[in-house]
PDB file of C-alpha atoms and ligand atoms in Angstrom:
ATOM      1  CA  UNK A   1      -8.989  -4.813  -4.211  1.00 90.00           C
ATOM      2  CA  UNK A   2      -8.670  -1.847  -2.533  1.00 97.00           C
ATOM      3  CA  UNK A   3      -5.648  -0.336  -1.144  1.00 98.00           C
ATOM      4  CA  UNK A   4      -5.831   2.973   0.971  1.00 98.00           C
ATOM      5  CA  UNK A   5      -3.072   5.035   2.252  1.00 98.00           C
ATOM      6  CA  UNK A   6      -2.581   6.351   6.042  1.00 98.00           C
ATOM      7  CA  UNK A   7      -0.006   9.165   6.188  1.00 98.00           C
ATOM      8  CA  UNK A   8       1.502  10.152   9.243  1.00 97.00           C
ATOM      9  CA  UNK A   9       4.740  11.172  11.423  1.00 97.00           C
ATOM     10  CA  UNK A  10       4.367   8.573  14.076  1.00 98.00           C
ATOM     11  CA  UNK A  11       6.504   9.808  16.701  1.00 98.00           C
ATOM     12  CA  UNK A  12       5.444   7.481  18.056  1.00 98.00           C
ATOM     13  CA  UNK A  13       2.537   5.970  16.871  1.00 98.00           C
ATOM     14  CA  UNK A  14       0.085   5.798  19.751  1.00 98.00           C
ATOM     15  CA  UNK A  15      -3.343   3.612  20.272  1.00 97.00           C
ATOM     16  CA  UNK A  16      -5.845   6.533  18.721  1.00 97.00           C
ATOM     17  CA  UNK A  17      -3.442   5.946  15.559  1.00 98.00           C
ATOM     18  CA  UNK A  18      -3.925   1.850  15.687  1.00 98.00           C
ATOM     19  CA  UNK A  19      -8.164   2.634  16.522  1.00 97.00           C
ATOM     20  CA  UNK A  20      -7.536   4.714  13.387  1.00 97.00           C
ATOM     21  CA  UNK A  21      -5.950   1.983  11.284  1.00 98.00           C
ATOM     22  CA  UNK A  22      -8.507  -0.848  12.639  1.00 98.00           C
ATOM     23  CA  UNK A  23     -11.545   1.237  11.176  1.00 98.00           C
ATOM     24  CA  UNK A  24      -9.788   1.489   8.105  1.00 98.00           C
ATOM     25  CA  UNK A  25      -9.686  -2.100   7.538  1.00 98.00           C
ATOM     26  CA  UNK A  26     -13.073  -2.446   8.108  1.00 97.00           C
ATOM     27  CA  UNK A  27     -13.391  -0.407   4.984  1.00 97.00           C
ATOM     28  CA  UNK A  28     -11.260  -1.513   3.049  1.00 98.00           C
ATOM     29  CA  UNK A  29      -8.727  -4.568   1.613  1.00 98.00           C
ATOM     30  CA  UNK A  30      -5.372  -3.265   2.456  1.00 98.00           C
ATOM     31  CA  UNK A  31      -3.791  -0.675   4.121  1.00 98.00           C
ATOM     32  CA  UNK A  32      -0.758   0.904   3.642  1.00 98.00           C
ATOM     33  CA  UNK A  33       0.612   2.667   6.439  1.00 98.00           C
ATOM     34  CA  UNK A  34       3.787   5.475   5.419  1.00 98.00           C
ATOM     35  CA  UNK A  35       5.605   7.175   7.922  1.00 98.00           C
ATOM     36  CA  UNK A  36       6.234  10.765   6.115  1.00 93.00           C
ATOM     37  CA  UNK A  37       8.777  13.230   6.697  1.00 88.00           C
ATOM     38  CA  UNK A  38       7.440  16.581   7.305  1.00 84.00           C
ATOM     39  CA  UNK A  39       9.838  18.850   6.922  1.00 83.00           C
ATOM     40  CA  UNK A  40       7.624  21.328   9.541  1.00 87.00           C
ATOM     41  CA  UNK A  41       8.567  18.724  12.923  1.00 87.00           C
ATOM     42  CA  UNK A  42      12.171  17.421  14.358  1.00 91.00           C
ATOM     43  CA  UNK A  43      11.016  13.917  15.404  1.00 95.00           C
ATOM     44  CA  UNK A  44      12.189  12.248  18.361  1.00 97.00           C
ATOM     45  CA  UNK A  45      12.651   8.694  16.805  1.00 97.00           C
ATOM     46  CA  UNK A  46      14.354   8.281  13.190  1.00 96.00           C
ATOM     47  CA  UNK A  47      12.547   7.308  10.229  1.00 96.00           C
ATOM     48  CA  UNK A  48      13.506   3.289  10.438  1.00 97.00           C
ATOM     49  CA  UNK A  49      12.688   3.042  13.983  1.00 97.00           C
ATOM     50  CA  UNK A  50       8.780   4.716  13.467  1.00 98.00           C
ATOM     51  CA  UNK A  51       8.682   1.976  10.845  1.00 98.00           C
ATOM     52  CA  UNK A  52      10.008  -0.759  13.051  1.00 98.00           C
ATOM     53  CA  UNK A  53       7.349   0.420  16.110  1.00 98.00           C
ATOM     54  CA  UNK A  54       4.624   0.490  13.750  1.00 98.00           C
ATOM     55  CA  UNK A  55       5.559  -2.800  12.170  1.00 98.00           C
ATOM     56  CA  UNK A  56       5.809  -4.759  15.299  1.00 98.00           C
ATOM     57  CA  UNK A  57       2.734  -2.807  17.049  1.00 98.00           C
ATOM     58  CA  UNK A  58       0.709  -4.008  13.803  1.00 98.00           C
ATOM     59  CA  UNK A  59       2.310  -7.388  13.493  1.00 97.00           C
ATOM     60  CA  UNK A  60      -1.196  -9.040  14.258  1.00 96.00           C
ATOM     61  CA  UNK A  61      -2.789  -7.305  12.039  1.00 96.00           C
ATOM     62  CA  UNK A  62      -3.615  -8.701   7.829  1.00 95.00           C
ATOM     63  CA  UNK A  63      -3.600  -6.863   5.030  1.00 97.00           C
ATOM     64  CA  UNK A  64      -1.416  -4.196   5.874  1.00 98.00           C
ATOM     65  CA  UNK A  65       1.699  -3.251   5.147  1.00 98.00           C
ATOM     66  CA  UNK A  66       4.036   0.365   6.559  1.00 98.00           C
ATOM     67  CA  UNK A  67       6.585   1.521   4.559  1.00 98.00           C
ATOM     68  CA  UNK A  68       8.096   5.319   4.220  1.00 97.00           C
ATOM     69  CA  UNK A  69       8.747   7.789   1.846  1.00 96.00           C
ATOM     70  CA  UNK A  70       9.728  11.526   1.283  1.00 93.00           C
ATOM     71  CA  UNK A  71       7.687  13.656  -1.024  1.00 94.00           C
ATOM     72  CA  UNK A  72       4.493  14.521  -1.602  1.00 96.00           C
ATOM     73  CA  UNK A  73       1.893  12.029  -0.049  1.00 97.00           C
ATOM     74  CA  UNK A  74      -0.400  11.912  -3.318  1.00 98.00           C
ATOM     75  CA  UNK A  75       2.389  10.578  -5.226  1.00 98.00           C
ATOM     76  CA  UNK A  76       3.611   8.076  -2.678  1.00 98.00           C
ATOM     77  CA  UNK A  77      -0.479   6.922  -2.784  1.00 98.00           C
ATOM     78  CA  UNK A  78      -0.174   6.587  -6.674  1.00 98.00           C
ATOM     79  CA  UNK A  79       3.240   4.670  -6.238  1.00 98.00           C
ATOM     80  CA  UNK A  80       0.999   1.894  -4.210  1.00 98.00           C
ATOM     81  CA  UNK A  81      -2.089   1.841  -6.177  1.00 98.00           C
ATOM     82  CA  UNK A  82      -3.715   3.348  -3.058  1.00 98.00           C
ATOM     83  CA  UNK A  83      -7.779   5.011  -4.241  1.00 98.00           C
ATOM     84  CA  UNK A  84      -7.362   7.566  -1.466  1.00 98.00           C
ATOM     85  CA  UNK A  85      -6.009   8.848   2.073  1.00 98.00           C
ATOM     86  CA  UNK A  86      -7.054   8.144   5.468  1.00 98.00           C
ATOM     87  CA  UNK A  87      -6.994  10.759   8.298  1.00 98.00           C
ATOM     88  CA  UNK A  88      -7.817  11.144  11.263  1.00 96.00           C
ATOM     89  CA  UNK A  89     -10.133  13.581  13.124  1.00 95.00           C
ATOM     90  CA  UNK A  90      -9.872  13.940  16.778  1.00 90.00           C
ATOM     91  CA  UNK A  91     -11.923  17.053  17.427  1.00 86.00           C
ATOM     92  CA  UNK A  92     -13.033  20.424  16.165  1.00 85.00           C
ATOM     93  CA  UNK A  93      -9.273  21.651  16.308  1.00 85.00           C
ATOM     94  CA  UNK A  94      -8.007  19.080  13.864  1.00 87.00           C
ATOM     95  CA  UNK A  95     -10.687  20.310  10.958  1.00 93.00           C
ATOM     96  CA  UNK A  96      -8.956  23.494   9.601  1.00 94.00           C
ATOM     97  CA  UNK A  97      -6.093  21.851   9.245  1.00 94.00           C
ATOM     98  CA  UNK A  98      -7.332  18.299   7.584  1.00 96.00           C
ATOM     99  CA  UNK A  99      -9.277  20.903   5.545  1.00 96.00           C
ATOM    100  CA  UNK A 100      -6.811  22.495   3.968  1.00 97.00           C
ATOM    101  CA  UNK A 101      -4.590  19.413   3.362  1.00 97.00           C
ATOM    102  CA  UNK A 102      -7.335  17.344   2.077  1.00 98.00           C
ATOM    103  CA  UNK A 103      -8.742  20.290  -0.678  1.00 98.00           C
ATOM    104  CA  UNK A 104      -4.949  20.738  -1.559  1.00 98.00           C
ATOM    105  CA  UNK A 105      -4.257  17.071  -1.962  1.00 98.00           C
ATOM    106  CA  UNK A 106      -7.213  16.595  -4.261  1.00 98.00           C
ATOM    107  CA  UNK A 107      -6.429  19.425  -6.228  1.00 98.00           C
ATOM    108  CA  UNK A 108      -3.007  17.841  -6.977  1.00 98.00           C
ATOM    109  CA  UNK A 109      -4.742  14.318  -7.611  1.00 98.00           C
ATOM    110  CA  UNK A 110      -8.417  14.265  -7.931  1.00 98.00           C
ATOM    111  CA  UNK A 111      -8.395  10.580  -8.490  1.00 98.00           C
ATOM    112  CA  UNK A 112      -7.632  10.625  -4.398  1.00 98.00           C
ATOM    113  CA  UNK A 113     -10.340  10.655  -2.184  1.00 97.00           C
ATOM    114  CA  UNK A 114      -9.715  12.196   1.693  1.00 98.00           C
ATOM    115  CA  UNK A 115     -11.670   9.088   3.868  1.00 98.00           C
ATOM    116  CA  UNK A 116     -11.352  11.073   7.301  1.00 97.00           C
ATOM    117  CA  UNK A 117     -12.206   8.686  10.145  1.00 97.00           C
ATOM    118  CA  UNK A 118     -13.107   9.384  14.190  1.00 95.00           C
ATOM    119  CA  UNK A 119     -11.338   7.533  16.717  1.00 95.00           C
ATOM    120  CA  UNK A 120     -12.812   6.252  20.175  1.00 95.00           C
ATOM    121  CA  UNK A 121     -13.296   9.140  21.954  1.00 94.00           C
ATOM    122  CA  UNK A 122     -11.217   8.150  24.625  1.00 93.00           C
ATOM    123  CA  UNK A 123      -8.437   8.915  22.462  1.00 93.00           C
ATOM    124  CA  UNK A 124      -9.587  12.598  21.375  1.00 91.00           C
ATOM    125  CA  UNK A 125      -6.961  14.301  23.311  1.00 92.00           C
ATOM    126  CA  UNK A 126      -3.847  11.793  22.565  1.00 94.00           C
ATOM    127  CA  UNK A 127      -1.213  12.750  20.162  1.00 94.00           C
ATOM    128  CA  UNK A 128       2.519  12.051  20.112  1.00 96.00           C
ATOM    129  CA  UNK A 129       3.998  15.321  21.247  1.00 95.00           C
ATOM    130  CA  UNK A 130       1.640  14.795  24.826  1.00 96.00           C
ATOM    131  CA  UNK A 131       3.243  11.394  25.044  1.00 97.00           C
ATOM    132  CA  UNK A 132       6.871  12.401  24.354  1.00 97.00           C
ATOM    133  CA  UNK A 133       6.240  14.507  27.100  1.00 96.00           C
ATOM    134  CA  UNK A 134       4.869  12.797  29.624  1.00 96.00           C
ATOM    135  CA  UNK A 135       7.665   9.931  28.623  1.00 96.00           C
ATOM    136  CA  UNK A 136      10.222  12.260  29.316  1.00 95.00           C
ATOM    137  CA  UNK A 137       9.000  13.504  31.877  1.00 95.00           C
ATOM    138  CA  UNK A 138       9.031   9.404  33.488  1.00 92.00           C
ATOM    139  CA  UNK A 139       5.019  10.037  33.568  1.00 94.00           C
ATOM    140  CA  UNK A 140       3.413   6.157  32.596  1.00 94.00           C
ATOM    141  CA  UNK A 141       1.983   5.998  29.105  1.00 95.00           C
ATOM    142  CA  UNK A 142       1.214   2.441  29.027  1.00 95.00           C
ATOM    143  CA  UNK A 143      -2.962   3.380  28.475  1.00 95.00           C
ATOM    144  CA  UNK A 144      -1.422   5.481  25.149  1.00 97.00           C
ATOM    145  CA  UNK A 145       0.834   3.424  22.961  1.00 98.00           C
ATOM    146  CA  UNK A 146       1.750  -0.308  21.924  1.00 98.00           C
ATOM    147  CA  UNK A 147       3.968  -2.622  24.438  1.00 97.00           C
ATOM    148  CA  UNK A 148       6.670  -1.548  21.657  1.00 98.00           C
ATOM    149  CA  UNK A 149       6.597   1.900  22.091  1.00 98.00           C
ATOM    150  CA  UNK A 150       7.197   2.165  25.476  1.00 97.00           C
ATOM    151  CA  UNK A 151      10.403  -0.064  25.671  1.00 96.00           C
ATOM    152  CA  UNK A 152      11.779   2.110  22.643  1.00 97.00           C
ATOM    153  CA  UNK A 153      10.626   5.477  24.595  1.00 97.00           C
ATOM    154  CA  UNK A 154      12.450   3.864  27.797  1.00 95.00           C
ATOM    155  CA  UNK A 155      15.902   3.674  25.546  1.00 94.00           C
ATOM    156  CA  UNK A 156      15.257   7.253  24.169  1.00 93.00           C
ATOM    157  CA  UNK A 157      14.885   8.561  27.606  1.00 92.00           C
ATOM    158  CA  UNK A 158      17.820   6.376  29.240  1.00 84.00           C
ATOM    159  CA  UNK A 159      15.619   4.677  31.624  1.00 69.00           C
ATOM    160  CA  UNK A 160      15.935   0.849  30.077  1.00 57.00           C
TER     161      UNK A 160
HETATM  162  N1  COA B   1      -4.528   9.400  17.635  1.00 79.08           N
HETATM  163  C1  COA B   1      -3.549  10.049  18.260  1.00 79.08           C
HETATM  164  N2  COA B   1      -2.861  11.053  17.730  1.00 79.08           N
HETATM  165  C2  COA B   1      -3.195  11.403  16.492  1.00 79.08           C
HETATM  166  C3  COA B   1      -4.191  10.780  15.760  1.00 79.08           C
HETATM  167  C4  COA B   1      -4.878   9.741  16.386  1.00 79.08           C
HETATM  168  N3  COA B   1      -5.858   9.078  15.790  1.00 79.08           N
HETATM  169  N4  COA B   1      -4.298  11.366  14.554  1.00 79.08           N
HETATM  170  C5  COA B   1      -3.375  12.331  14.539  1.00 79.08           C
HETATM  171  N5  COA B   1      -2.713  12.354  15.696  1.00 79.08           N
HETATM  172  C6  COA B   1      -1.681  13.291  16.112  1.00 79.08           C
HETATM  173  C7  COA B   1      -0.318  12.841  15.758  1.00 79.08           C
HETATM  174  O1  COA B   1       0.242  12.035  16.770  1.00 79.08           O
HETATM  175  C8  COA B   1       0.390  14.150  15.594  1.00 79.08           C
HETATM  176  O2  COA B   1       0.781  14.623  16.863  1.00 79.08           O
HETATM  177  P1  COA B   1       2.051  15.576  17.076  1.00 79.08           P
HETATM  178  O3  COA B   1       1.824  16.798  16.222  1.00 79.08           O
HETATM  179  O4  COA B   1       2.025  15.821  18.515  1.00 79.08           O
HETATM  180  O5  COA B   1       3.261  14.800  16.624  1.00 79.08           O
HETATM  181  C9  COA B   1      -0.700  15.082  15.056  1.00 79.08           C
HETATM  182  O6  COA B   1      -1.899  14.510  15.457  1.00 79.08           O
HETATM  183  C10 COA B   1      -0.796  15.200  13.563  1.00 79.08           C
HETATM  184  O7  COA B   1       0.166  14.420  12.994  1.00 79.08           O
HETATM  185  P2  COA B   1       0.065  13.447  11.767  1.00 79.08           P
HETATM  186  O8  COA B   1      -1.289  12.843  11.607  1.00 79.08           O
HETATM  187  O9  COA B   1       1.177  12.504  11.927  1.00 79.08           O
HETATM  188  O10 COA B   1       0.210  14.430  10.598  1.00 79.08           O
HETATM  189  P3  COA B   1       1.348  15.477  10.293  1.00 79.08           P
HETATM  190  O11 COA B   1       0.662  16.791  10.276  1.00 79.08           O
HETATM  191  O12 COA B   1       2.540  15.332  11.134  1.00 79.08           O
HETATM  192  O13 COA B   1       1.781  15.064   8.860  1.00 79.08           O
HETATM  193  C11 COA B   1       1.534  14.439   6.596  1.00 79.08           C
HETATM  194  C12 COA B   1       0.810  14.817   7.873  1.00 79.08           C
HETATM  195  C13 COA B   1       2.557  13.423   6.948  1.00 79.08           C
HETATM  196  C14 COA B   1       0.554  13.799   5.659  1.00 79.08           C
HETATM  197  C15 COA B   1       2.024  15.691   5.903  1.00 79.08           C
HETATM  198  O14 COA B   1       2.222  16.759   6.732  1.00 79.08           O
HETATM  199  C16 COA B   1       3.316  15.523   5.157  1.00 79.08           C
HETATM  200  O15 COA B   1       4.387  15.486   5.729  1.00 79.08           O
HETATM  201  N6  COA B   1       3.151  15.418   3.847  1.00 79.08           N
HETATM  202  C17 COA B   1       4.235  15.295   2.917  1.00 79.08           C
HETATM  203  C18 COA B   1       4.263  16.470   1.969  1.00 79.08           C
HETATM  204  C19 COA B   1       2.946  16.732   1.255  1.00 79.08           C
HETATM  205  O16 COA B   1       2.361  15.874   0.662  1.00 79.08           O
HETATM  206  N7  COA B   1       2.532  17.986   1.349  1.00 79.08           N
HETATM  207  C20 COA B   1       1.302  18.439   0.766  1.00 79.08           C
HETATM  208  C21 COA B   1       0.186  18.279   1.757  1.00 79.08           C
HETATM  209  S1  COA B   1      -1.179  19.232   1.259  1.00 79.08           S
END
């Protein structure tokens, strides 16, 4: 049985995360998906409502489970039994960065294995800042993010 983490901030989460977390099934028996806090970004939704999106976006879904936590993402992965980490790589950009994180996060747990996986391409240039923007900004993001997501960026943005 094994159990991989995926570590992110999900604000929101957005369809290249859920191509992301479909891949990882495929490899292996459960996934655990933790929203983190890092301490770097101000997110737009709280912690319990990136849980709730990512729990009703993945509600389909078996074998997986999203939870939270605030620490270090090696020990949240012992604290599930999780063998490694699963990130994502959109494009060259993302490397240096996954690089460093990755090297870092093995030398404070080799036991953990970095599993970095490629979404559909179409989702290369997606991430949650671009779709915060173009939500505020009344732009539609329906071809970006879960039915659940845009209702809850609708609230945020006073347009329900
Ligand atoms: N599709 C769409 N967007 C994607 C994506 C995908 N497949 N993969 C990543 N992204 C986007 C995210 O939406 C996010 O966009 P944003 O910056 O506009 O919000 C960006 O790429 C990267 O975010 P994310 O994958 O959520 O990572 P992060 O850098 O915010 O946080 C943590 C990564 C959570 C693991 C880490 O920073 C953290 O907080 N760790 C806790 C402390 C710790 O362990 N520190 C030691 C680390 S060495």
């Amino acid at each position: 049985m094994k159990k991989v983490l995926y570590p992110g901030t999900f604000d929101p989460v957005t369809n290249g995360h859920i191509d992301i977390i479909q891949r990882a099934l495929e490899l292996f028996d459960e996934v655990v998906v933790t929203v983190a806090i890092n301490p770097g970004k101000s997110p737009l939704f709280s912690i319990d409502e990136r849980v709730l999106m990512l729990k009703e976006s993945l509600k389909d879904y078996k074998n997986i489970s999203v939870d939270s936590f605030d620490g270090l993402v090696v020990d949240h992965a012992h604290q599930v039994g999780a063998v490694g980490i699963i990130r994502g790589l959109r494009a060259v950009s993302d490397f240096e960065y996954e690089f460093q994180m990755a090297l870092m996060n093995r030398k404070l747990a080799g036991d953990l294995t970095t599993v970095f996986l490629m979404p559909h391409e179409k989702y290369t240039y997606l991430n949650s800042s671009i779709v915060r923007n173009l939500a505020g900004l009344s732009s539609d993001v329906s071809d970006f993010v879960p039915p659940v997501v845009i209702e809850a960026l609708k609230n945020k943005f006073g347009r329900s």
